[in-house]
mmCIF file of C-alpha atoms in Angstrom:
data_model
loop_
_atom_site.group_PDB
_atom_site.id
_atom_site.type_symbol
_atom_site.label_atom_id
_atom_site.label_comp_id
_atom_site.label_asym_id
_atom_site.label_seq_id
_atom_site.Cartn_x
_atom_site.Cartn_y
_atom_site.Cartn_z
ATOM 1 C CA UNK A 1 92.015 108.317 86.264
ATOM 2 C CA UNK A 2 91.366 111.039 89.577
ATOM 3 C CA UNK A 3 93.119 108.273 92.049
ATOM 4 C CA UNK A 4 90.016 107.019 93.147
ATOM 5 C CA UNK A 5 88.183 105.171 90.172
ATOM 6 C CA UNK A 6 88.642 104.346 86.548
ATOM 7 C CA UNK A 7 86.693 105.682 83.491
ATOM 8 C CA UNK A 8 87.053 104.164 80.292
ATOM 9 C CA UNK A 9 86.246 106.175 76.617
ATOM 10 C CA UNK A 10 86.263 103.792 73.230
ATOM 11 C CA UNK A 11 83.702 103.768 70.257
ATOM 12 C CA UNK A 12 80.890 101.487 71.111
ATOM 13 C CA UNK A 13 77.316 100.912 69.744
ATOM 14 C CA UNK A 14 75.928 104.085 71.294
ATOM 15 C CA UNK A 15 79.321 106.378 70.997
ATOM 16 C CA UNK A 16 81.017 104.640 67.383
ATOM 17 C CA UNK A 17 83.577 107.588 66.127
ATOM 18 C CA UNK A 18 84.133 108.579 69.532
ATOM 19 C CA UNK A 19 87.589 108.612 69.041
ATOM 20 C CA UNK A 20 89.516 108.132 65.488
ATOM 21 C CA UNK A 21 90.856 104.744 66.241
ATOM 22 C CA UNK A 22 91.059 102.715 70.068
ATOM 23 C CA UNK A 23 94.745 101.679 69.631
ATOM 24 C CA UNK A 24 95.821 104.359 71.401
ATOM 25 C CA UNK A 25 99.773 104.972 70.282
ATOM 26 C CA UNK A 26 100.895 108.169 72.461
ATOM 27 C CA UNK A 27 99.424 110.676 74.454
ATOM 28 C CA UNK A 28 100.063 114.872 76.023
ATOM 29 C CA UNK A 29 98.129 116.700 78.504
ATOM 30 C CA UNK A 30 98.731 120.358 77.239
ATOM 31 C CA UNK A 31 97.656 122.080 80.687
ATOM 32 C CA UNK A 32 94.722 123.811 79.204
ATOM 33 C CA UNK A 33 92.294 120.826 80.349
ATOM 34 C CA UNK A 34 92.799 118.982 77.228
ATOM 35 C CA UNK A 35 94.617 115.700 76.370
ATOM 36 C CA UNK A 36 95.730 114.559 73.300
ATOM 37 C CA UNK A 37 96.672 111.395 71.702
ATOM 38 C CA UNK A 38 97.759 109.294 68.991
ATOM 39 C CA UNK A 39 96.516 106.999 67.386
ATOM 40 C CA UNK A 40 96.929 104.590 63.977
ATOM 41 C CA UNK A 41 94.038 106.494 62.738
ATOM 42 C CA UNK A 42 94.156 110.723 63.313
ATOM 43 C CA UNK A 43 94.926 112.836 66.153
ATOM 44 C CA UNK A 44 92.145 113.258 69.306
ATOM 45 C CA UNK A 45 92.099 116.191 71.528
ATOM 46 C CA UNK A 46 89.773 115.461 74.897
ATOM 47 C CA UNK A 47 88.179 117.664 77.206
ATOM 48 C CA UNK A 48 89.053 116.335 80.667
ATOM 49 C CA UNK A 49 85.949 118.478 81.877
ATOM 50 C CA UNK A 50 83.864 117.432 79.601
ATOM 51 C CA UNK A 51 84.406 114.197 78.001
ATOM 52 C CA UNK A 52 84.200 115.468 74.774
ATOM 53 C CA UNK A 53 86.581 114.576 71.593
ATOM 54 C CA UNK A 54 87.723 116.510 68.538
ATOM 55 C CA UNK A 55 89.378 114.443 65.966
ATOM 56 C CA UNK A 56 91.837 115.592 63.764
ATOM 57 C CA UNK A 57 92.835 114.413 60.059
ATOM 58 C CA UNK A 58 96.486 114.754 58.618
ATOM 59 C CA UNK A 59 95.888 111.537 55.738
ATOM 60 C CA UNK A 60 94.324 114.524 53.722
ATOM 61 C CA UNK A 61 96.683 117.113 53.761
ATOM 62 C CA UNK A 62 99.706 115.294 52.758
ATOM 63 C CA UNK A 63 100.867 113.874 55.611
ATOM 64 C CA UNK A 64 99.925 111.079 57.710
ATOM 65 C CA UNK A 65 97.053 109.903 60.438
ATOM 66 C CA UNK A 66 99.143 107.140 61.312
ATOM 67 C CA UNK A 67 100.115 109.788 64.281
ATOM 68 C CA UNK A 68 103.873 108.206 67.212
ATOM 69 C CA UNK A 69 103.943 110.784 69.070
ATOM 70 C CA UNK A 70 102.725 114.472 70.114
ATOM 71 C CA UNK A 71 104.687 117.014 72.631
ATOM 72 C CA UNK A 72 102.835 119.997 73.853
ATOM 73 C CA UNK A 73 105.166 122.933 73.709
ATOM 74 C CA UNK A 74 102.927 125.183 75.822
ATOM 75 C CA UNK A 75 99.581 126.767 76.519
ATOM 76 C CA UNK A 76 99.233 127.693 72.225
ATOM 77 C CA UNK A 77 100.933 124.970 69.999
ATOM 78 C CA UNK A 78 100.768 121.007 70.153
ATOM 79 C CA UNK A 79 103.838 120.003 67.778
ATOM 80 C CA UNK A 80 102.400 116.083 66.252
ATOM 81 C CA UNK A 81 105.216 113.920 64.560
ATOM 82 C CA UNK A 82 103.471 111.227 62.207
ATOM 83 C CA UNK A 83 104.258 108.762 59.753
ATOM 84 C CA UNK A 84 105.076 110.914 56.880
ATOM 85 C CA UNK A 85 106.145 114.502 58.242
ATOM 86 C CA UNK A 86 106.563 116.982 61.766
ATOM 87 C CA UNK A 87 103.124 119.423 61.835
ATOM 88 C CA UNK A 88 102.528 122.154 64.568
ATOM 89 C CA UNK A 89 99.414 123.320 66.067
ATOM 90 C CA UNK A 90 98.053 126.949 67.037
ATOM 91 C CA UNK A 91 95.271 126.596 69.206
ATOM 92 C CA UNK A 92 94.175 130.748 68.079
ATOM 93 C CA UNK A 93 93.106 128.855 64.469
ATOM 94 C CA UNK A 94 92.766 125.839 65.477
ATOM 95 C CA UNK A 95 94.680 124.899 62.763
ATOM 96 C CA UNK A 96 97.664 122.669 61.992
ATOM 97 C CA UNK A 97 100.530 123.724 60.407
ATOM 98 C CA UNK A 98 103.058 120.593 58.279
ATOM 99 C CA UNK A 99 106.474 121.621 58.457
ATOM 100 C CA UNK A 100 107.886 120.767 55.692
ATOM 101 C CA UNK A 101 110.754 121.285 52.976
ATOM 102 C CA UNK A 102 114.459 122.089 53.581
ATOM 103 C CA UNK A 103 113.686 122.265 57.366
ATOM 104 C CA UNK A 104 112.976 119.124 57.756
ATOM 105 C CA UNK A 105 111.815 116.561 54.857
ATOM 106 C CA UNK A 106 108.712 114.642 54.761
ATOM 107 C CA UNK A 107 110.250 111.480 56.965
ATOM 108 C CA UNK A 108 108.395 109.549 59.496
ATOM 109 C CA UNK A 109 108.917 111.301 62.957
ATOM 110 C CA UNK A 110 108.880 109.059 65.906
ATOM 111 C CA UNK A 111 109.744 111.360 68.956
ATOM 112 C CA UNK A 112 109.499 114.908 70.246
ATOM 113 C CA UNK A 113 111.017 116.621 73.075
ATOM 114 C CA UNK A 114 111.640 119.372 74.265
ATOM 115 C CA UNK A 115 114.856 120.347 76.714
ATOM 116 C CA UNK A 116 115.855 122.324 79.453
ATOM 117 C CA UNK A 117 117.394 125.319 77.149
ATOM 118 C CA UNK A 118 113.780 125.419 75.492
ATOM 119 C CA UNK A 119 114.860 123.623 72.211
ATOM 120 C CA UNK A 120 112.978 120.928 70.432
ATOM 121 C CA UNK A 121 114.413 118.000 69.531
ATOM 122 C CA UNK A 122 112.929 115.484 66.697
ATOM 123 C CA UNK A 123 113.374 112.110 66.155
ATOM 124 C CA UNK A 124 113.024 110.217 62.306
ATOM 125 C CA UNK A 125 112.812 106.756 62.042
ATOM 126 C CA UNK A 126 116.109 106.774 59.006
ATOM 127 C CA UNK A 127 117.004 110.600 58.894
ATOM 128 C CA UNK A 128 118.330 110.894 62.505
ATOM 129 C CA UNK A 129 117.906 113.991 64.836
ATOM 130 C CA UNK A 130 116.799 117.728 64.351
ATOM 131 C CA UNK A 131 117.476 120.373 66.585
ATOM 132 C CA UNK A 132 115.085 123.508 66.691
ATOM 133 C CA UNK A 133 115.843 126.942 68.220
ATOM 134 C CA UNK A 134 113.261 128.683 68.883
ATOM 135 C CA UNK A 135 114.575 131.555 70.189
ATOM 136 C CA UNK A 136 116.038 131.654 66.792
ATOM 137 C CA UNK A 137 113.870 129.802 64.853
ATOM 138 C CA UNK A 138 116.633 127.582 63.646
ATOM 139 C CA UNK A 139 116.600 123.973 62.274
ATOM 140 C CA UNK A 140 119.896 122.023 62.891
ATOM 141 C CA UNK A 141 120.209 118.553 61.273
ATOM 142 C CA UNK A 142 122.874 116.863 63.802
ATOM 143 C CA UNK A 143 125.550 114.336 62.395
ATOM 144 C CA UNK A 144 124.771 110.363 61.750
ATOM 145 C CA UNK A 145 123.387 109.211 65.156
ATOM 146 C CA UNK A 146 123.728 105.419 64.043
ATOM 147 C CA UNK A 147 124.630 103.397 61.123
ATOM 148 C CA UNK A 148 121.026 103.452 59.959
ATOM 149 C CA UNK A 149 120.027 106.705 61.269
ATOM 150 C CA UNK A 150 117.386 105.294 63.787
ATOM 151 C CA UNK A 151 116.508 107.952 66.112
ATOM 152 C CA UNK A 152 112.833 106.201 68.072
ATOM 153 C CA UNK A 153 113.200 107.673 71.195
ATOM 154 C CA UNK A 154 114.863 110.987 71.940
ATOM 155 C CA UNK A 155 115.196 111.910 76.007
ATOM 156 C CA UNK A 156 116.705 114.671 78.239
ATOM 157 C CA UNK A 157 117.816 113.045 81.708
ATOM 158 C CA UNK A 158 118.498 115.325 85.053
ATOM 159 C CA UNK A 159 121.884 115.677 84.139
ATOM 160 C CA UNK A 160 121.497 117.591 80.604
ATOM 161 C CA UNK A 161 122.801 114.195 78.855
ATOM 162 C CA UNK A 162 121.135 113.869 75.149
ATOM 163 C CA UNK A 163 120.226 110.109 74.988
ATOM 164 C CA UNK A 164 118.827 108.227 71.735
ATOM 165 C CA UNK A 165 116.895 105.154 71.735
ATOM 166 C CA UNK A 166 117.336 103.749 68.052
ATOM 167 C CA UNK A 167 115.832 101.021 66.489
ATOM 168 C CA UNK A 168 117.643 97.993 65.714
ATOM 169 C CA UNK A 169 121.156 100.043 66.790
ATOM 170 C CA UNK A 170 121.186 100.081 70.678
ATOM 171 C CA UNK A 171 121.166 103.093 72.703
ATOM 172 C CA UNK A 172 122.864 106.269 72.183
ATOM 173 C CA UNK A 173 124.482 109.215 74.303
ATOM 174 C CA UNK A 174 124.687 112.545 72.540
ATOM 175 C CA UNK A 175 128.310 114.395 73.560
ATOM 176 C CA UNK A 176 128.769 117.708 72.982
ATOM 177 C CA UNK A 177 124.964 118.303 71.873
ATOM 178 C CA UNK A 178 124.614 122.004 71.173
ATOM 179 C CA UNK A 179 127.928 122.132 69.796
ATOM 180 C CA UNK A 180 127.813 123.437 66.103
ATOM 181 C CA UNK A 181 131.329 122.796 65.250
ATOM 182 C CA UNK A 182 131.990 118.976 65.183
ATOM 183 C CA UNK A 183 132.459 118.523 68.353
ATOM 184 C CA UNK A 184 129.925 116.422 68.788
ATOM 185 C CA UNK A 185 130.446 112.324 69.782
ATOM 186 C CA UNK A 186 128.383 109.895 69.753
ATOM 187 C CA UNK A 187 128.843 106.895 72.552
ATOM 188 C CA UNK A 188 126.730 103.718 71.559
ATOM 189 C CA UNK A 189 125.762 100.727 74.377
ATOM 190 C CA UNK A 190 124.692 97.442 71.899
ATOM 191 C CA UNK A 191 124.177 94.035 72.308
ATOM 192 C CA UNK A 192 127.572 93.579 70.954
ATOM 193 C CA UNK A 193 129.678 95.761 74.233
ATOM 194 C CA UNK A 194 127.135 95.481 76.765
ATOM 195 C CA UNK A 195 124.338 93.715 78.484
ATOM 196 C CA UNK A 196 121.459 95.706 77.301
ATOM 197 C CA UNK A 197 117.845 93.466 76.802
ATOM 198 C CA UNK A 198 117.631 95.016 72.793
ATOM 199 C CA UNK A 199 119.324 97.448 70.229
ATOM 200 C CA UNK A 200 115.193 97.806 69.202
ATOM 201 C CA UNK A 201 114.527 100.625 71.638
ATOM 202 C CA UNK A 202 110.534 102.112 72.497
ATOM 203 C CA UNK A 203 110.671 104.394 75.686
ATOM 204 C CA UNK A 204 113.660 105.926 77.990
ATOM 205 C CA UNK A 205 112.585 107.243 81.625
ATOM 206 C CA UNK A 206 114.615 108.334 84.082
ATOM 207 C CA UNK A 207 113.899 107.408 88.023
ATOM 208 C CA UNK A 208 114.447 110.893 89.898
ATOM 209 C CA UNK A 209 115.343 109.273 93.616
ATOM 210 C CA UNK A 210 118.839 107.173 92.800
ATOM 211 C CA UNK A 211 119.168 108.612 88.205
ATOM 212 C CA UNK A 212 118.574 105.448 86.818
ATOM 213 C CA UNK A 213 117.668 105.415 83.378
ATOM 214 C CA UNK A 214 114.698 103.011 82.478
ATOM 215 C CA UNK A 215 115.204 101.373 78.692
ATOM 216 C CA UNK A 216 112.133 100.506 77.570
ATOM 217 C CA UNK A 217 112.921 97.916 74.384
ATOM 218 C CA UNK A 218 110.843 95.009 72.744
ATOM 219 C CA UNK A 219 112.973 92.162 74.891
ATOM 220 C CA UNK A 220 111.498 93.549 78.435
ATOM 221 C CA UNK A 221 112.812 96.460 80.589
ATOM 222 C CA UNK A 222 116.787 97.418 80.942
ATOM 223 C CA UNK A 223 117.469 99.452 83.844
ATOM 224 C CA UNK A 224 121.207 101.551 82.974
ATOM 225 C CA UNK A 225 123.047 102.574 86.955
ATOM 226 C CA UNK A 226 125.077 105.511 86.924
ATOM 227 C CA UNK A 227 127.680 103.403 86.606
ATOM 228 C CA UNK A 228 126.922 102.020 83.664
ATOM 229 C CA UNK A 229 125.704 99.083 83.961
ATOM 230 C CA UNK A 230 122.389 96.986 82.872
ATOM 231 C CA UNK A 231 120.427 94.828 85.069
ATOM 232 C CA UNK A 232 117.765 93.552 82.724
ATOM 233 C CA UNK A 233 113.922 92.361 83.227
ATOM 234 C CA UNK A 234 112.849 89.841 82.891
ATOM 235 C CA UNK A 235 116.081 88.364 83.669
ATOM 236 C CA UNK A 236 117.225 84.437 84.487
ATOM 237 C CA UNK A 237 118.915 84.971 86.788
ATOM 238 C CA UNK A 238 116.150 86.969 89.086
ATOM 239 C CA UNK A 239 113.440 85.673 91.481
ATOM 240 C CA UNK A 240 110.869 84.472 89.539
ATOM 241 C CA UNK A 241 108.376 87.542 90.534
ATOM 242 C CA UNK A 242 110.777 89.557 88.723
ATOM 243 C CA UNK A 243 109.707 87.969 86.215
ATOM 244 C CA UNK A 244 106.198 89.672 84.861
ATOM 245 C CA UNK A 245 107.002 91.265 81.856
ATOM 246 C CA UNK A 246 107.176 88.355 78.547
ATOM 247 C CA UNK A 247 106.648 91.223 75.955
ATOM 248 C CA UNK A 248 108.561 94.425 75.108
ATOM 249 C CA UNK A 249 107.493 98.031 76.667
ATOM 250 C CA UNK A 250 106.129 100.532 74.614
ATOM 251 C CA UNK A 251 105.861 103.262 77.062
ATOM 252 C CA UNK A 252 106.929 104.966 80.512
ATOM 253 C CA UNK A 253 106.528 108.046 82.053
ATOM 254 C CA UNK A 254 107.845 108.845 85.954
ATOM 255 C CA UNK A 255 105.019 111.232 88.108
ATOM 256 C CA UNK A 256 105.182 113.873 90.250
ATOM 257 C CA UNK A 257 105.482 111.165 93.191
ATOM 258 C CA UNK A 258 109.184 109.555 90.857
#
């Protein structure tokens, strides 16, 4: 979409293999004229000017073609999380390098986030959260964030707080996220101690105008106020015109206009 019209890119009779799959799981813009989007069957890089698409596959290199998340860290490196680990792309060589072993195991990577300090945060399916110090090239595995150590999504808000959305354990806030001396603490908000819509969270965003936290769950949208109160959509108490969401929310983002 260019502000005026929508152009679709999909596999059809004339272009049967344009994309690895029509089921797009994640997307990122690298600032160099390319869109990267992950699917259930591989990764695609599209030139926004020409529409040409280049495909990348990981299942033949010990990884997985089920792409969960993409982060364009800078103009050179692209980080990709799949169901069997983490890979980093170098534009200069046009190759991916899989990060595995002692630093981070071959586990399902669900979320990759760059924070305001330049750290890379990696959320996994059941192995918790990893933090990478780019400057010192050092990995840190954080203490367990919930009972199943699920980190479906990692998010930093405008107050530089780190939030974890889990798959089954609700929303978690990490207190002292940069401390390495045992002072970190996890505050959990779930359906048992709050009125959040669901414990299964897919995505988190922030409204830059009022700084409410928007949590996309399998049961709709939960909006958390600065006072910690959740308002859910759909909600039986809301007017009928607000109850437009009957399924889970997979992804949200904030545009440049807020």
